[in-house]
Each structure stands twice: as structure tokens, then as C-alpha cells.
Amino acid sequence: MSTETGQSRGGRIRLVVSYDGADFHGFARQSGLRTVQGELEETLTNLLGVQIDVHGSGRTDKGVHARGQVVHFDLPYGPPADRLVHVLSGRLPSDIIPISAHNVDFGFHARFSVVRKTYRYHIFRGVHPDVFKYRFSWHVREPLNIESMRHAASYLVGEHDFTSFCAAAAPQEDKVRRIYELNVVESGEDTFLYCSGSGFLQYMVRIITGTLVDVGLGTIPADAIPDILASKSRVSAGRTAPAHGLCLWNVEYPVIYGGRVLDL
């Protein structure tokens, strides 16, 4: 509902944003460092003149991008949701792009209401680096055995303890997560890994990607994945893929909150 001035009476807003993470120290606010959450909160606070706290669907690490990061925040008043994207587009820095905004009820939480997340990792396999891709992909010159990578990926689908595939210092005590899909897709000189799951541990997708690349290079056997999982030891898995090839691709919610939030 709008007031006579054209402003809404407030409420909870679900906002979808894309961002180039190259120049951010991750999503979560950190004192003295440029972050996506910090930029969003500063912009909204300056717009409305009151402190606005932004909550994200999850944290992305330094250098990681997002195509469909979902956040929510509560407004005491402000532009109607259908105008908010236009208003924010003129105020946010050029490396954060608002995609859509909707009013939601107060039961919605950008993080705790998530039922499925999808990350995409981009591997560029051209002979020479590509100036138009280097910020968003990992350049791997050596030939990769894609079928071996797919075979290895099949072992990771399902519910497992992913201690071997997360940062040794990851704060979560429970390392059990469920991967719904892990697909390796070729497109010319590009290879994409799409990883969908209920949630992810710190560096989990990057370590899975690095391990699958090591399988593709022949340094780790595809059939070694079950033993790597069972070891519950980070040193058993492969390398950690660089952050700049990773993108938070899509976040999904129950139908009562609009079902799939972004499907470009």
C-alpha cells in the first residue's frame, strides 16, 4: 500500500542482485573492507535515512560472483517494491546490479528459507587466455578428461559428510550436506560445473571443482572419491579452485515464498 507521497508503508522486501565479486572482500560486511552487504546497507540507509540491515541467502567469499544472490531487509517506508529496482540501479555501484524486488511476508528469510542453491563454476580451456573471460573463469590449458570428471562427480551426489571438501577451519560442526545435482557441461572451449545442493560449506564448491579438475588431469583417479569422502580429511582431496571462476547461480525457496526466485 502506498502513501500520498508515493512511498510504501514498509514491510519485508526480497531483492535479487547480481554482482561482479572481483573487487569485493566477499558478501558479508567486514569493518574497513568493501563488501556487497556493506554496499547494500550503506545505499539503503542513505536512501531512507534510517539504518537498514540486509540479510543474504549465504556468504560468498572474496572474489566470488553472483548471478542470483537473494537478500531481504525490512523497510519502515520507502519506494514500492516495483520501483525499488529502478531507484537502486541509480544509486548502487556499477558492479552490483539489482534484478528484481518483491514484497514478502515476515516469515520469509533469505537464508533460513532456502531449499536449494546452485553454483556454477566456469573453466576456460582455450590455448591462450581470454581478456573477456579472465575475471570470471579459471584458465586450464591442459587437456581434461571430461568423462572421468563426470564419473567422479557421480560419487558426490547425495548426502555425505563433506569434511574432506571444505576448508579445514570451516566453522560449521556438522559437515553433512546433500548435493542434488553435479553436472559437468562442455560448450566449445568452456566447461561449466553446476552444483546444486541444500547448502554448502566454506570453499566446498571450489574444492569439489579443484578435485574434479585433478581427476580430469589424471592426478586423482575418479574411483578415489568414495575413499576421499570416507577419510574426512581435507588433505585427501584435490586443490582449491580459484575464487574468480565461481558464481552463485540461483537460489530457490518453497512455493509459498514464490518458488524459484530467479530463472534467467
Tab-separated table of C-alpha atoms in Angstrom:
chain	number	residue	atom	x	y	z
A	1	MET	CA	0.000	0.000	0.000
A	2	SER	CA	1.256	3.472	-0.828
A	3	THR	CA	1.077	6.787	0.964
A	4	GLU	CA	0.120	10.109	-0.647
A	5	THR	CA	3.814	10.762	-1.342
A	6	GLY	CA	4.121	7.585	-3.404
A	7	GLN	CA	6.114	5.759	-0.728
A	8	SER	CA	5.154	2.388	0.666
A	9	ARG	CA	4.374	1.856	4.297
A	10	GLY	CA	7.278	-0.528	4.552
A	11	GLY	CA	7.453	-4.259	5.112
A	12	ARG	CA	9.851	-7.030	4.171
A	13	ILE	CA	11.472	-6.907	0.734
A	14	ARG	CA	13.083	-9.789	-1.136
A	15	LEU	CA	15.706	-8.411	-3.512
A	16	VAL	CA	17.671	-10.380	-6.118
A	17	VAL	CA	21.049	-8.929	-7.100
A	18	SER	CA	23.908	-9.850	-9.412
A	19	TYR	CA	27.456	-8.732	-8.736
A	20	ASP	CA	30.984	-8.929	-10.028
A	21	GLY	CA	32.839	-10.081	-6.922
A	22	ALA	CA	36.346	-9.275	-8.157
A	23	ASP	CA	36.663	-6.054	-6.160
A	24	PHE	CA	34.774	-7.174	-3.060
A	25	HIS	CA	36.062	-8.877	0.086
A	26	GLY	CA	33.114	-11.245	-0.110
A	27	PHE	CA	29.432	-10.714	0.593
A	28	ALA	CA	29.404	-10.359	4.390
A	29	ARG	CA	30.176	-6.985	5.928
A	30	GLN	CA	33.659	-6.537	7.374
A	31	SER	CA	34.861	-3.421	9.095
A	32	GLY	CA	37.054	-1.293	6.837
A	33	LEU	CA	36.641	-3.568	3.803
A	34	ARG	CA	34.429	-3.259	0.744
A	35	THR	CA	31.710	-5.935	0.769
A	36	VAL	CA	28.435	-6.489	-1.055
A	37	GLN	CA	26.381	-6.461	2.147
A	38	GLY	CA	28.127	-3.279	3.239
A	39	GLU	CA	27.387	-1.516	-0.059
A	40	LEU	CA	23.729	-2.566	0.005
A	41	GLU	CA	23.256	-1.441	3.605
A	42	GLU	CA	25.012	1.879	3.034
A	43	THR	CA	22.948	2.606	-0.078
A	44	LEU	CA	19.624	1.720	1.556
A	45	THR	CA	20.486	3.593	4.754
A	46	ASN	CA	21.422	6.718	2.805
A	47	LEU	CA	18.268	6.419	0.703
A	48	LEU	CA	15.903	6.171	3.675
A	49	GLY	CA	17.762	7.997	6.421
A	50	VAL	CA	17.440	5.073	8.852
A	51	GLN	CA	19.680	2.060	9.434
A	52	ILE	CA	18.726	-0.849	7.161
A	53	ASP	CA	20.116	-4.318	7.886
A	54	VAL	CA	20.450	-6.645	4.897
A	55	HIS	CA	20.353	-10.453	5.229
A	56	GLY	CA	21.708	-12.646	2.426
A	57	SER	CA	20.927	-16.183	1.313
A	58	GLY	CA	24.525	-17.009	2.158
A	59	ARG	CA	28.042	-15.667	2.100
A	60	THR	CA	30.185	-15.640	-0.980
A	61	ASP	CA	33.945	-15.491	-0.480
A	62	LYS	CA	36.316	-12.792	-1.658
A	63	GLY	CA	36.350	-12.732	-5.461
A	64	VAL	CA	33.264	-14.941	-5.935
A	65	HIS	CA	30.483	-13.601	-8.166
A	66	ALA	CA	26.704	-13.891	-8.063
A	67	ARG	CA	24.075	-14.051	-10.760
A	68	GLY	CA	21.186	-14.572	-8.365
A	69	GLN	CA	22.065	-13.631	-4.790
A	70	VAL	CA	18.895	-13.155	-2.736
A	71	VAL	CA	18.688	-10.760	0.192
A	72	HIS	CA	15.912	-9.475	2.390
A	73	PHE	CA	15.506	-6.374	4.521
A	74	ASP	CA	12.746	-4.581	6.379
A	75	LEU	CA	11.685	-1.089	5.365
A	76	PRO	CA	9.843	1.344	7.648
A	77	TYR	CA	8.803	3.185	4.475
A	78	GLY	CA	10.235	3.774	1.032
A	79	PRO	CA	9.609	3.212	-2.686
A	80	PRO	CA	7.119	0.459	-3.572
A	81	ALA	CA	8.811	-2.842	-4.390
A	82	ASP	CA	8.048	-2.490	-8.093
A	83	ARG	CA	10.034	0.792	-8.186
A	84	LEU	CA	12.857	-0.233	-5.886
A	85	VAL	CA	14.970	-1.843	-8.618
A	86	HIS	CA	14.909	1.380	-10.642
A	87	VAL	CA	15.752	3.505	-7.585
A	88	LEU	CA	18.636	1.264	-6.511
A	89	SER	CA	20.017	0.982	-10.048
A	90	GLY	CA	20.830	4.680	-9.935
A	91	ARG	CA	22.460	4.515	-6.509
A	92	LEU	CA	24.364	1.231	-6.247
A	93	PRO	CA	27.916	0.926	-7.626
A	94	SER	CA	28.174	-0.447	-11.154
A	95	ASP	CA	29.380	-3.886	-10.000
A	96	ILE	CA	26.119	-4.582	-8.119
A	97	ILE	CA	23.010	-4.875	-10.289
A	98	PRO	CA	19.523	-5.191	-8.757
A	99	ILE	CA	17.413	-7.672	-10.733
A	100	SER	CA	14.016	-7.869	-9.011
A	101	ALA	CA	12.270	-6.839	-5.805
A	102	HIS	CA	9.092	-8.198	-4.227
A	103	ASN	CA	7.151	-7.728	-1.024
A	104	VAL	CA	7.154	-10.874	1.113
A	105	ASP	CA	5.661	-11.731	4.478
A	106	PHE	CA	7.742	-11.601	7.624
A	107	GLY	CA	8.084	-15.399	7.685
A	108	PHE	CA	10.450	-15.233	4.725
A	109	HIS	CA	14.183	-15.270	5.475
A	110	ALA	CA	16.721	-15.052	2.671
A	111	ARG	CA	18.984	-17.596	4.369
A	112	PHE	CA	16.815	-19.834	6.534
A	113	SER	CA	14.002	-20.300	3.988
A	114	VAL	CA	16.322	-21.642	1.254
A	115	VAL	CA	15.585	-25.138	-0.039
A	116	ARG	CA	18.173	-25.319	-2.815
A	117	LYS	CA	21.172	-23.373	-4.089
A	118	THR	CA	23.040	-23.737	-7.349
A	119	TYR	CA	26.600	-22.614	-8.003
A	120	ARG	CA	28.250	-22.543	-11.407
A	121	TYR	CA	31.990	-22.852	-11.889
A	122	HIS	CA	33.438	-21.714	-15.227
A	123	ILE	CA	36.604	-23.346	-16.579
A	124	PHE	CA	38.044	-21.822	-19.760
A	125	ARG	CA	40.100	-24.316	-21.762
A	126	GLY	CA	41.390	-22.186	-24.630
A	127	VAL	CA	45.039	-22.356	-25.616
A	128	HIS	CA	45.502	-18.676	-24.798
A	129	PRO	CA	43.931	-16.582	-22.028
A	130	ASP	CA	40.829	-14.601	-22.982
A	131	VAL	CA	40.794	-10.981	-21.818
A	132	PHE	CA	36.978	-11.054	-21.780
A	133	LYS	CA	36.794	-14.126	-19.539
A	134	TYR	CA	39.729	-13.919	-17.130
A	135	ARG	CA	37.742	-12.202	-14.358
A	136	PHE	CA	35.060	-14.890	-14.418
A	137	SER	CA	36.771	-18.173	-15.283
A	138	TRP	CA	39.711	-20.412	-14.382
A	139	HIS	CA	42.048	-20.870	-17.350
A	140	VAL	CA	43.147	-24.517	-17.537
A	141	ARG	CA	45.390	-25.119	-20.560
A	142	GLU	CA	45.971	-28.841	-20.102
A	143	PRO	CA	43.514	-31.316	-21.701
A	144	LEU	CA	40.811	-32.570	-19.332
A	145	ASN	CA	39.160	-35.981	-19.422
A	146	ILE	CA	35.557	-34.816	-19.085
A	147	GLU	CA	34.098	-38.316	-18.813
A	148	SER	CA	36.379	-39.092	-15.871
A	149	MET	CA	35.265	-35.862	-14.223
A	150	ARG	CA	31.609	-36.823	-14.696
A	151	HIS	CA	32.269	-40.272	-13.278
A	152	ALA	CA	33.959	-38.768	-10.217
A	153	ALA	CA	31.139	-36.240	-9.804
A	154	SER	CA	28.562	-39.031	-9.603
A	155	TYR	CA	30.072	-40.197	-6.291
A	156	LEU	CA	29.461	-36.799	-4.721
A	157	VAL	CA	25.732	-36.656	-5.448
A	158	GLY	CA	23.590	-37.467	-2.410
A	159	GLU	CA	24.057	-36.884	1.307
A	160	HIS	CA	27.627	-37.126	2.586
A	161	ASP	CA	29.965	-35.807	5.220
A	162	PHE	CA	31.955	-33.266	3.177
A	163	THR	CA	34.746	-32.677	5.707
A	164	SER	CA	37.284	-33.579	3.006
A	165	PHE	CA	35.776	-30.974	0.685
A	166	CYS	CA	35.708	-27.878	2.861
A	167	ALA	CA	38.177	-25.526	4.485
A	168	ALA	CA	39.991	-27.160	7.396
A	169	ALA	CA	38.936	-24.212	9.557
A	170	ALA	CA	35.286	-24.192	8.394
A	171	PRO	CA	33.205	-23.051	11.388
A	172	GLN	CA	30.297	-25.486	10.945
A	173	GLU	CA	30.442	-28.514	13.245
A	174	ASP	CA	28.014	-30.529	11.126
A	175	LYS	CA	29.698	-31.201	7.788
A	176	VAL	CA	26.884	-33.303	6.325
A	177	ARG	CA	25.334	-31.773	3.229
A	178	ARG	CA	23.201	-33.041	0.345
A	179	ILE	CA	24.116	-32.461	-3.296
A	180	TYR	CA	21.127	-32.853	-5.604
A	181	GLU	CA	22.970	-32.455	-8.899
A	182	LEU	CA	26.583	-32.087	-10.013
A	183	ASN	CA	26.850	-31.719	-13.766
A	184	VAL	CA	29.894	-31.153	-15.975
A	185	VAL	CA	28.814	-29.401	-19.178
A	186	GLU	CA	31.008	-28.696	-22.223
A	187	SER	CA	30.432	-25.775	-24.549
A	188	GLY	CA	33.237	-25.213	-27.037
A	189	GLU	CA	36.314	-24.048	-25.117
A	190	ASP	CA	34.267	-23.624	-21.930
A	191	THR	CA	33.460	-26.225	-19.303
A	192	PHE	CA	30.841	-25.470	-16.665
A	193	LEU	CA	30.236	-27.276	-13.393
A	194	TYR	CA	26.732	-26.839	-12.000
A	195	CYS	CA	26.441	-27.867	-8.367
A	196	SER	CA	23.019	-27.811	-6.655
A	197	GLY	CA	22.547	-28.639	-3.009
A	198	SER	CA	20.752	-27.945	0.230
A	199	GLY	CA	23.647	-25.818	1.434
A	200	PHE	CA	27.415	-25.569	1.209
A	201	LEU	CA	30.428	-25.403	3.493
A	202	GLN	CA	33.269	-22.902	3.224
A	203	TYR	CA	35.187	-23.428	-0.062
A	204	MET	CA	33.160	-26.603	-0.703
A	205	VAL	CA	32.300	-25.979	-4.359
A	206	ARG	CA	35.799	-24.698	-5.096
A	207	ILE	CA	37.404	-27.796	-3.572
A	208	ILE	CA	34.992	-30.086	-5.404
A	209	THR	CA	35.874	-28.269	-8.634
A	210	GLY	CA	39.614	-28.427	-7.970
A	211	THR	CA	39.367	-32.132	-7.201
A	212	LEU	CA	37.379	-32.829	-10.369
A	213	VAL	CA	39.959	-30.907	-12.400
A	214	ASP	CA	42.689	-33.053	-10.825
A	215	VAL	CA	40.652	-36.105	-11.871
A	216	GLY	CA	40.396	-34.665	-15.385
A	217	LEU	CA	44.165	-34.182	-15.454
A	218	GLY	CA	44.728	-37.754	-14.302
A	219	THR	CA	46.382	-36.933	-10.965
A	220	ILE	CA	43.468	-38.308	-8.913
A	221	PRO	CA	41.587	-41.465	-10.015
A	222	ALA	CA	37.835	-40.982	-10.447
A	223	ASP	CA	37.154	-44.038	-8.282
A	224	ALA	CA	39.115	-42.491	-5.404
A	225	ILE	CA	36.258	-40.134	-4.497
A	226	PRO	CA	34.483	-42.544	-2.083
A	227	ASP	CA	37.735	-43.041	-0.158
A	228	ILE	CA	38.348	-39.279	-0.091
A	229	LEU	CA	34.874	-38.751	1.382
A	230	ALA	CA	35.398	-41.525	3.937
A	231	SER	CA	38.756	-40.112	5.066
A	232	LYS	CA	37.126	-36.896	6.379
A	233	SER	CA	40.463	-35.189	5.780
A	234	ARG	CA	41.000	-32.074	3.682
A	235	VAL	CA	44.449	-33.248	2.568
A	236	SER	CA	42.871	-36.255	0.818
A	237	ALA	CA	41.024	-34.115	-1.723
A	238	GLY	CA	42.433	-32.053	-4.554
A	239	ARG	CA	43.298	-28.398	-4.935
A	240	THR	CA	41.023	-25.428	-4.222
A	241	ALA	CA	39.897	-23.842	-7.483
A	242	PRO	CA	40.378	-20.052	-7.736
A	243	ALA	CA	37.534	-17.894	-6.450
A	244	HIS	CA	37.026	-15.891	-9.641
A	245	GLY	CA	35.579	-18.837	-11.592
A	246	LEU	CA	32.746	-19.359	-9.118
A	247	CYS	CA	29.298	-17.787	-9.327
A	248	LEU	CA	26.249	-18.155	-7.090
A	249	TRP	CA	23.848	-19.015	-9.875
A	250	ASN	CA	20.405	-19.483	-8.382
A	251	VAL	CA	18.593	-19.704	-5.037
A	252	GLU	CA	15.264	-21.462	-4.614
A	253	TYR	CA	12.567	-21.215	-1.960
A	254	PRO	CA	9.324	-23.023	-1.110
A	255	VAL	CA	6.349	-22.268	-3.321
A	256	ILE	CA	4.732	-20.251	-0.521
A	257	TYR	CA	7.587	-17.746	-0.937
A	258	GLY	CA	7.415	-17.612	-4.697
A	259	GLY	CA	9.083	-20.873	-5.648
A	260	ARG	CA	12.145	-20.442	-7.819
A	261	VAL	CA	13.300	-16.870	-7.328
A	262	LEU	CA	15.412	-16.416	-10.430
A	263	ASP	CA	15.373	-18.311	-13.698
A	264	LEU	CA	17.085	-16.208	-16.357
